[in-house]
Amino acid sequence: MKHIIVNNYGMFLGLKSQRLTIKQDGSIKNEIALNRIKTIQVLSRGISLSSDLINSCSQRGIKIFFNTFNSFSALHTLYEHKSVMVRKYQFEKCELIEGLELARTLIIGKLKNQRATLLYSSRGFENEFKHNVIEKFDKSISQLKNKKDISKDFILGIEGVSASYYFEYLKSMELLPRSFKYRTKRHSEEITNIALNYGYAILFNFIYKACINAGLEPYYGVLHSVRSAKPSLILDIMEEYRSFVVDRNVIKLRSKLSKTKAENFDKIKKELATNILKTLSKKYKYNHRKLTLESIIQRQVYKVSGYFCSQNKYKSYIFRW
Amino acid sequence: MIPINLIRQYKFCPRIVYYNLLTNIKPIFPRQVSLGNEYHDLQNEMLKSRKFKKFNIDFNEIISDKYFEDGDLNICGKVDLAFLCDDEIIPIEFKHIEKKPSYSHVLQLVGYGLLLEEEYQKKFTKAFIVYSNNMKFHKIDITYKHKKDFFEIIKSIEKIVRNDILPNSDANESKCIQCEYLNFCNDRF
């Protein structure tokens, strides 16, 4: 099963007898059977799609995403709207202590995965700075675990402090290009931040797809503030996977990113997207079985749904290295 | 009411039942489904000239392609063919298969048999699965276990409908790859 990412200006995606055809300058570049496609991600401007293709994709559950640096949209069939009961329980639980408990678990998972990424990417060297940062992470994790009267502000505070240690460490140990000074989420002109934002956009699409499949309301979360047009549940769930799926791949590409100017990011886009898709299609251990990371994410999201509906336990997925 | 063909689907993967009954997804079915439908149409056409001597059954009436439902059993379905005899009813199901019928095929027939049993108040002890153009068939003797398993599945399906929550599945990659709901489920391999 494939995820199609289209990046090049001027491409045309059409339909020919239940096959997706990708054309450029009038000639067919690729043909893929629709029953082998999971998602289509359009990550550039100037790409056209046929209406027949959009209709066929919606019937087959193939979601089409359009991401640019400042906008996001997704196409999927309205028939897909799953259980209303799941949403009912979600709205109820998000307002209760259970919502905060889920937020706590998600952030503990995030910190553990950030810690694993730090250890993985600096496994070749030992120094005091590394030990200090890891110690701070351990302290933050235990603070989160042991706090009795938990509040959203407390969780967000710990998360923010840890994120600053995390990026400070990556910067100091030169695991990110030298041009990286601090993390910028929007309208960045620095190549590492552009790469991170691009990677997070791909990850976002996967989490969105998983939430829609599980029948959850993507705009009603437990940690990020709830307001119209902010997909807070997706942002909440994404936290667990950011470091492993995106940051690790950006770290791997650091030397190429260092040599590339921000305006030439298009040259690296394809490699970064391919690496992220490879990570998502790689099999990892999960409950005594080997599953692709994409399926693991989907199962974890089903577990979030199970947590809301029937008070099943939710446990973050922690990556081993 | 639960359509009897969902019994087979439930045995394949319980999530298909959920998608079928509780979502409005209209999937694009794979080629084998249209082959099955074509086989059914052909058989219905050929029924007009058939004498059914091969079965060696003394029947009074033939029922073909008829819809039944029963509120007490909470099931409904279209019977492909049935022999109405003096003291029993014998349902027959056409299947586009090449090997022996699976247990889920048998349970589907049990459902049709139970519907006919209620409708005509006659006993139901055997059934046939016809699997080729020249009326080759498998005879199935219906036991208490068949009926018990059938009702257990009906209970499970009723639970899925009542809870309105996606059930667990034990389907593996070989099943999922041929499923029309794969992109809507997406966590099996």
Short mmCIF file of N, CA and C in Angstrom, two decimals, chain A residues 65-195:
data_model
loop_
_atom_site.label_atom_id
_atom_site.label_comp_id
_atom_site.label_asym_id
_atom_site.label_seq_id
_atom_site.Cartn_x
_atom_site.Cartn_y
_atom_site.Cartn_z
N PHE A 65 -4.73 15.11 0.75
CA PHE A 65 -4.34 16.25 1.59
C PHE A 65 -3.65 17.31 0.75
N PHE A 66 -3.92 18.55 1.08
CA PHE A 66 -3.22 19.66 0.44
C PHE A 66 -2.52 20.45 1.54
N ASN A 67 -1.22 20.45 1.50
CA ASN A 67 -0.48 21.21 2.52
C ASN A 67 0.45 22.21 1.86
N THR A 68 0.38 23.42 2.30
CA THR A 68 1.46 24.35 1.97
C THR A 68 1.95 24.84 3.33
N PHE A 69 2.87 25.80 3.33
CA PHE A 69 3.41 26.19 4.63
C PHE A 69 2.41 26.96 5.49
N ASN A 70 1.36 27.44 4.86
CA ASN A 70 0.41 28.18 5.70
C ASN A 70 -1.03 27.72 5.55
N SER A 71 -1.26 26.58 4.88
CA SER A 71 -2.65 26.11 4.81
C SER A 71 -2.72 24.59 4.78
N PHE A 72 -3.86 24.09 5.20
CA PHE A 72 -4.08 22.64 5.22
C PHE A 72 -5.52 22.36 4.83
N SER A 73 -5.71 21.41 3.93
CA SER A 73 -7.08 20.94 3.69
C SER A 73 -7.05 19.46 3.35
N ALA A 74 -8.16 18.80 3.62
CA ALA A 74 -8.24 17.36 3.38
C ALA A 74 -9.55 17.03 2.70
N LEU A 75 -9.50 16.08 1.78
CA LEU A 75 -10.72 15.64 1.11
C LEU A 75 -10.99 14.20 1.50
N HIS A 76 -12.18 13.95 2.02
CA HIS A 76 -12.60 12.57 2.26
C HIS A 76 -14.11 12.53 2.27
N THR A 77 -14.67 11.34 2.06
CA THR A 77 -16.11 11.26 1.91
C THR A 77 -16.85 11.57 3.21
N LEU A 78 -17.98 12.25 3.07
CA LEU A 78 -18.75 12.58 4.28
C LEU A 78 -19.43 11.34 4.85
N TYR A 79 -19.60 10.31 4.02
CA TYR A 79 -20.21 9.05 4.49
C TYR A 79 -19.35 8.40 5.57
N GLU A 80 -18.07 8.83 5.58
CA GLU A 80 -17.14 8.17 6.47
C GLU A 80 -17.37 8.52 7.93
N HIS A 81 -18.21 9.51 8.17
CA HIS A 81 -18.42 9.95 9.55
C HIS A 81 -18.85 8.77 10.41
N LYS A 82 -17.97 8.37 11.30
CA LYS A 82 -18.22 7.16 12.07
C LYS A 82 -19.06 7.47 13.30
N SER A 83 -19.05 6.52 14.18
CA SER A 83 -19.87 6.51 15.37
C SER A 83 -20.05 7.87 16.06
N VAL A 84 -21.27 8.30 16.20
CA VAL A 84 -21.52 9.53 16.95
C VAL A 84 -21.27 9.32 18.44
N MET A 85 -21.39 8.04 18.87
CA MET A 85 -21.17 7.75 20.30
C MET A 85 -19.72 8.06 20.69
N VAL A 86 -18.79 7.77 19.78
CA VAL A 86 -17.38 8.04 20.08
C VAL A 86 -17.21 9.53 20.35
N ARG A 87 -17.82 10.35 19.51
CA ARG A 87 -17.69 11.81 19.69
C ARG A 87 -18.37 12.27 20.97
N LYS A 88 -19.51 11.64 21.25
CA LYS A 88 -20.25 12.02 22.46
C LYS A 88 -19.36 11.77 23.70
N TYR A 89 -18.79 10.56 23.76
CA TYR A 89 -17.91 10.23 24.89
C TYR A 89 -16.69 11.14 24.92
N GLN A 90 -16.15 11.44 23.70
CA GLN A 90 -14.97 12.30 23.63
C GLN A 90 -15.26 13.68 24.23
N PHE A 91 -16.39 14.27 23.86
CA PHE A 91 -16.74 15.60 24.37
C PHE A 91 -16.92 15.56 25.89
N GLU A 92 -17.54 14.46 26.35
CA GLU A 92 -17.76 14.34 27.80
C GLU A 92 -16.44 14.23 28.55
N LYS A 93 -15.60 13.28 28.08
CA LYS A 93 -14.37 12.97 28.81
C LYS A 93 -13.34 14.10 28.75
N CYS A 94 -13.32 14.82 27.62
CA CYS A 94 -12.32 15.89 27.49
C CYS A 94 -12.51 16.94 28.58
N GLU A 95 -13.72 17.10 29.06
CA GLU A 95 -14.00 18.12 30.07
C GLU A 95 -13.74 17.62 31.49
N LEU A 96 -13.57 16.32 31.64
CA LEU A 96 -13.40 15.74 32.98
C LEU A 96 -11.92 15.51 33.27
N ILE A 97 -11.65 14.95 34.44
CA ILE A 97 -10.26 14.67 34.84
C ILE A 97 -9.60 13.68 33.87
N GLU A 98 -10.42 12.82 33.26
CA GLU A 98 -9.88 11.83 32.31
C GLU A 98 -9.15 12.53 31.15
N GLY A 99 -9.67 13.69 30.73
CA GLY A 99 -9.02 14.44 29.66
C GLY A 99 -7.63 14.86 30.06
N LEU A 100 -7.52 15.37 31.30
CA LEU A 100 -6.20 15.80 31.80
C LEU A 100 -5.25 14.62 31.95
N GLU A 101 -5.80 13.49 32.38
CA GLU A 101 -4.96 12.29 32.55
C GLU A 101 -4.41 11.84 31.20
N LEU A 102 -5.26 11.96 30.17
CA LEU A 102 -4.79 11.59 28.83
C LEU A 102 -3.69 12.55 28.39
N ALA A 103 -3.89 13.85 28.66
CA ALA A 103 -2.88 14.85 28.30
C ALA A 103 -1.56 14.53 29.00
N ARG A 104 -1.65 14.15 30.28
CA ARG A 104 -0.45 13.81 31.05
C ARG A 104 0.27 12.63 30.38
N THR A 105 -0.50 11.59 30.03
CA THR A 105 0.12 10.40 29.42
C THR A 105 0.77 10.75 28.08
N LEU A 106 0.07 11.58 27.28
CA LEU A 106 0.61 11.93 25.97
C LEU A 106 1.94 12.69 26.11
N ILE A 107 1.99 13.60 27.08
CA ILE A 107 3.22 14.40 27.22
C ILE A 107 4.34 13.56 27.84
N ILE A 108 3.99 12.65 28.74
CA ILE A 108 5.04 11.74 29.25
C ILE A 108 5.62 10.95 28.08
N GLY A 109 4.74 10.48 27.20
CA GLY A 109 5.19 9.75 26.00
C GLY A 109 6.07 10.61 25.14
N LYS A 110 5.68 11.87 24.99
CA LYS A 110 6.48 12.79 24.15
C LYS A 110 7.89 12.95 24.74
N LEU A 111 7.93 13.19 26.07
CA LEU A 111 9.24 13.41 26.70
C LEU A 111 10.12 12.17 26.60
N LYS A 112 9.50 11.00 26.77
CA LYS A 112 10.29 9.76 26.69
C LYS A 112 10.83 9.57 25.27
N ASN A 113 10.02 9.90 24.29
CA ASN A 113 10.47 9.75 22.91
C ASN A 113 11.51 10.79 22.54
N GLN A 114 11.38 12.01 23.11
CA GLN A 114 12.42 13.02 22.86
C GLN A 114 13.74 12.57 23.48
N ARG A 115 13.62 12.02 24.67
CA ARG A 115 14.81 11.51 25.37
C ARG A 115 15.47 10.42 24.54
N ALA A 116 14.64 9.51 23.99
CA ALA A 116 15.17 8.42 23.16
C ALA A 116 15.86 8.98 21.91
N THR A 117 15.28 10.04 21.33
CA THR A 117 15.88 10.65 20.13
C THR A 117 17.24 11.27 20.48
N LEU A 118 17.30 11.94 21.62
CA LEU A 118 18.57 12.55 22.05
C LEU A 118 19.64 11.48 22.24
N LEU A 119 19.25 10.40 22.94
CA LEU A 119 20.21 9.33 23.22
C LEU A 119 20.64 8.66 21.91
N TYR A 120 19.68 8.49 21.02
CA TYR A 120 19.98 7.82 19.75
C TYR A 120 20.95 8.65 18.90
N SER A 121 20.65 9.95 18.81
CA SER A 121 21.45 10.76 17.90
C SER A 121 22.81 11.14 18.50
N SER A 122 22.96 10.99 19.83
CA SER A 122 24.28 11.29 20.40
C SER A 122 24.87 10.04 21.05
N ARG A 123 24.58 8.89 20.48
CA ARG A 123 25.04 7.64 21.09
C ARG A 123 26.57 7.47 21.01
N GLY A 124 27.20 8.23 20.11
CA GLY A 124 28.66 8.07 19.93
C GLY A 124 29.48 8.85 20.92
N PHE A 125 28.91 9.80 21.61
CA PHE A 125 29.74 10.60 22.52
C PHE A 125 29.12 10.77 23.91
N GLU A 126 30.02 10.93 24.87
CA GLU A 126 29.62 11.09 26.27
C GLU A 126 30.14 12.42 26.78
N ASN A 127 29.31 13.23 27.41
CA ASN A 127 29.81 14.43 28.09
C ASN A 127 28.83 14.86 29.18
N GLU A 128 29.26 15.83 29.92
CA GLU A 128 28.45 16.22 31.08
C GLU A 128 27.14 16.86 30.66
N PHE A 129 27.21 17.61 29.58
CA PHE A 129 26.01 18.30 29.07
C PHE A 129 24.90 17.28 28.75
N LYS A 130 25.35 16.21 28.08
CA LYS A 130 24.38 15.16 27.72
C LYS A 130 23.72 14.59 28.99
N HIS A 131 24.56 14.28 29.98
CA HIS A 131 24.01 13.70 31.22
C HIS A 131 23.07 14.67 31.91
N ASN A 132 23.46 15.98 31.89
CA ASN A 132 22.60 16.99 32.53
C ASN A 132 21.22 17.05 31.87
N VAL A 133 21.25 17.05 30.52
CA VAL A 133 19.97 17.17 29.80
C VAL A 133 19.11 15.93 30.06
N ILE A 134 19.74 14.76 30.00
CA ILE A 134 18.97 13.52 30.22
C ILE A 134 18.40 13.52 31.64
N GLU A 135 19.20 14.01 32.59
CA GLU A 135 18.75 14.09 33.97
C GLU A 135 17.52 15.02 34.09
N LYS A 136 17.60 16.15 33.36
CA LYS A 136 16.47 17.09 33.39
C LYS A 136 15.21 16.44 32.81
N PHE A 137 15.42 15.67 31.75
CA PHE A 137 14.28 14.96 31.16
C PHE A 137 13.68 13.97 32.16
N ASP A 138 14.56 13.22 32.81
CA ASP A 138 14.08 12.24 33.79
C ASP A 138 13.29 12.92 34.90
N LYS A 139 13.83 14.10 35.32
CA LYS A 139 13.16 14.84 36.40
C LYS A 139 11.77 15.30 35.94
N SER A 140 11.73 15.83 34.71
CA SER A 140 10.44 16.31 34.19
C SER A 140 9.43 15.16 34.10
N ILE A 141 9.92 14.00 33.64
CA ILE A 141 9.02 12.85 33.50
C ILE A 141 8.48 12.44 34.87
N SER A 142 9.37 12.39 35.87
CA SER A 142 8.90 11.95 37.19
C SER A 142 7.98 13.01 37.82
N GLN A 143 8.29 14.29 37.56
CA GLN A 143 7.39 15.35 38.07
C GLN A 143 5.97 15.17 37.51
N LEU A 144 5.94 14.92 36.19
CA LEU A 144 4.63 14.74 35.55
C LEU A 144 3.90 13.51 36.08
N LYS A 145 4.69 12.44 36.27
CA LYS A 145 4.09 11.19 36.72
C LYS A 145 3.51 11.31 38.12
N ASN A 146 4.26 12.02 38.99
CA ASN A 146 3.91 12.01 40.41
C ASN A 146 3.00 13.14 40.86
N LYS A 147 2.82 14.13 40.03
CA LYS A 147 1.98 15.27 40.42
C LYS A 147 0.54 14.79 40.67
N LYS A 148 0.01 15.17 41.83
CA LYS A 148 -1.34 14.69 42.15
C LYS A 148 -2.42 15.57 41.55
N ASP A 149 -2.40 16.86 41.93
CA ASP A 149 -3.44 17.75 41.38
C ASP A 149 -2.93 18.34 40.08
N ILE A 150 -3.12 17.59 39.05
CA ILE A 150 -2.56 17.99 37.76
C ILE A 150 -3.41 19.09 37.12
N SER A 151 -2.75 20.01 36.40
CA SER A 151 -3.49 21.04 35.68
C SER A 151 -2.88 21.20 34.28
N LYS A 152 -3.65 21.78 33.39
CA LYS A 152 -3.19 21.96 32.01
C LYS A 152 -1.93 22.84 31.98
N ASP A 153 -1.94 23.89 32.81
CA ASP A 153 -0.80 24.81 32.82
C ASP A 153 0.47 24.11 33.26
N PHE A 154 0.33 23.22 34.24
CA PHE A 154 1.49 22.48 34.74
C PHE A 154 2.07 21.61 33.63
N ILE A 155 1.18 20.90 32.92
CA ILE A 155 1.65 20.00 31.84
C ILE A 155 2.33 20.83 30.76
N LEU A 156 1.67 21.93 30.35
CA LEU A 156 2.22 22.76 29.28
C LEU A 156 3.56 23.38 29.70
N GLY A 157 3.66 23.73 30.99
CA GLY A 157 4.91 24.31 31.50
C GLY A 157 6.05 23.32 31.36
N ILE A 158 5.83 22.09 31.85
CA ILE A 158 6.88 21.06 31.79
C ILE A 158 7.23 20.78 30.32
N GLU A 159 6.21 20.71 29.47
CA GLU A 159 6.45 20.40 28.06
C GLU A 159 7.31 21.51 27.42
N GLY A 160 6.98 22.75 27.72
CA GLY A 160 7.70 23.87 27.14
C GLY A 160 9.16 23.90 27.56
N VAL A 161 9.38 23.68 28.87
CA VAL A 161 10.75 23.70 29.39
C VAL A 161 11.57 22.57 28.73
N SER A 162 10.96 21.39 28.65
CA SER A 162 11.68 20.25 28.07
C SER A 162 11.99 20.49 26.61
N ALA A 163 11.04 21.12 25.89
CA ALA A 163 11.28 21.38 24.46
C ALA A 163 12.46 22.33 24.30
N SER A 164 12.57 23.29 25.22
CA SER A 164 13.70 24.22 25.08
C SER A 164 15.03 23.51 25.35
N TYR A 165 15.08 22.58 26.36
CA TYR A 165 16.30 21.78 26.60
C TYR A 165 16.63 20.96 25.36
N TYR A 166 15.58 20.38 24.83
CA TYR A 166 15.73 19.44 23.71
C TYR A 166 16.38 20.13 22.51
N PHE A 167 15.80 21.26 22.10
CA PHE A 167 16.35 21.94 20.93
C PHE A 167 17.70 22.60 21.24
N GLU A 168 17.86 23.02 22.48
CA GLU A 168 19.15 23.60 22.90
C GLU A 168 20.25 22.55 22.78
N TYR A 169 19.92 21.35 23.22
CA TYR A 169 20.89 20.25 23.15
C TYR A 169 21.22 19.92 21.69
N LEU A 170 20.19 19.79 20.85
CA LEU A 170 20.42 19.46 19.43
C LEU A 170 21.29 20.54 18.77
N LYS A 171 21.05 21.80 19.16
CA LYS A 171 21.82 22.91 18.59
C LYS A 171 23.28 22.86 19.09
N SER A 172 23.44 22.72 20.40
CA SER A 172 24.79 22.75 20.96
C SER A 172 25.65 21.59 20.48
N MET A 173 25.03 20.43 20.31
CA MET A 173 25.81 19.26 19.89
C MET A 173 25.94 19.19 18.37
N GLU A 174 25.51 20.25 17.70
CA GLU A 174 25.58 20.35 16.23
C GLU A 174 24.87 19.18 15.53
N LEU A 175 23.79 18.77 16.14
CA LEU A 175 22.97 17.72 15.50
C LEU A 175 22.01 18.34 14.49
N LEU A 176 21.89 19.64 14.54
CA LEU A 176 21.11 20.38 13.55
C LEU A 176 22.07 21.38 12.88
N PRO A 177 21.75 21.84 11.67
CA PRO A 177 22.65 22.78 11.00
C PRO A 177 22.93 24.02 11.86
N ARG A 178 24.10 24.67 11.60
CA ARG A 178 24.49 25.82 12.42
C ARG A 178 23.52 26.99 12.29
N SER A 179 22.83 27.03 11.17
CA SER A 179 21.91 28.16 10.95
C SER A 179 20.72 28.11 11.93
N PHE A 180 20.51 26.95 12.57
CA PHE A 180 19.38 26.81 13.50
C PHE A 180 19.68 27.54 14.81
N LYS A 181 18.85 28.53 15.12
CA LYS A 181 19.07 29.29 16.37
C LYS A 181 17.99 28.94 17.40
N TYR A 182 16.76 28.96 16.96
CA TYR A 182 15.65 28.59 17.84
C TYR A 182 14.51 28.09 16.97
N ARG A 183 13.54 27.46 17.61
CA ARG A 183 12.44 26.83 16.87
C ARG A 183 11.39 27.89 16.48
N THR A 184 11.09 27.97 15.20
CA THR A 184 10.04 28.88 14.73
C THR A 184 8.98 28.04 14.03
N LYS A 185 7.73 28.27 14.39
CA LYS A 185 6.69 27.41 13.83
C LYS A 185 6.16 27.90 12.50
N ARG A 186 6.05 29.21 12.34
CA ARG A 186 5.45 29.72 11.10
C ARG A 186 6.36 30.73 10.41
N HIS A 187 6.22 30.78 9.09
CA HIS A 187 6.91 31.77 8.25
C HIS A 187 8.41 31.81 8.54
N SER A 188 8.97 30.68 8.81
CA SER A 188 10.41 30.65 9.09
C SER A 188 11.20 30.81 7.79
N GLU A 189 12.35 31.45 7.90
CA GLU A 189 13.22 31.58 6.73
C GLU A 189 14.50 30.80 6.94
N GLU A 190 14.51 29.95 7.96
CA GLU A 190 15.70 29.17 8.29
C GLU A 190 15.42 27.72 7.88
N ILE A 191 16.41 27.09 7.24
CA ILE A 191 16.14 25.81 6.56
C ILE A 191 15.76 24.66 7.52
N THR A 192 16.36 24.61 8.73
CA THR A 192 16.01 23.51 9.65
C THR A 192 14.56 23.63 10.08
N ASN A 193 14.16 24.85 10.39
CA ASN A 193 12.77 25.05 10.80
C ASN A 193 11.81 24.75 9.64
N ILE A 194 12.22 25.13 8.43
CA ILE A 194 11.38 24.83 7.26
C ILE A 194 11.24 23.31 7.12
N ALA A 195 12.37 22.60 7.28
CA ALA A 195 12.34 21.13 7.15
C ALA A 195 11.48 20.51 8.24
#
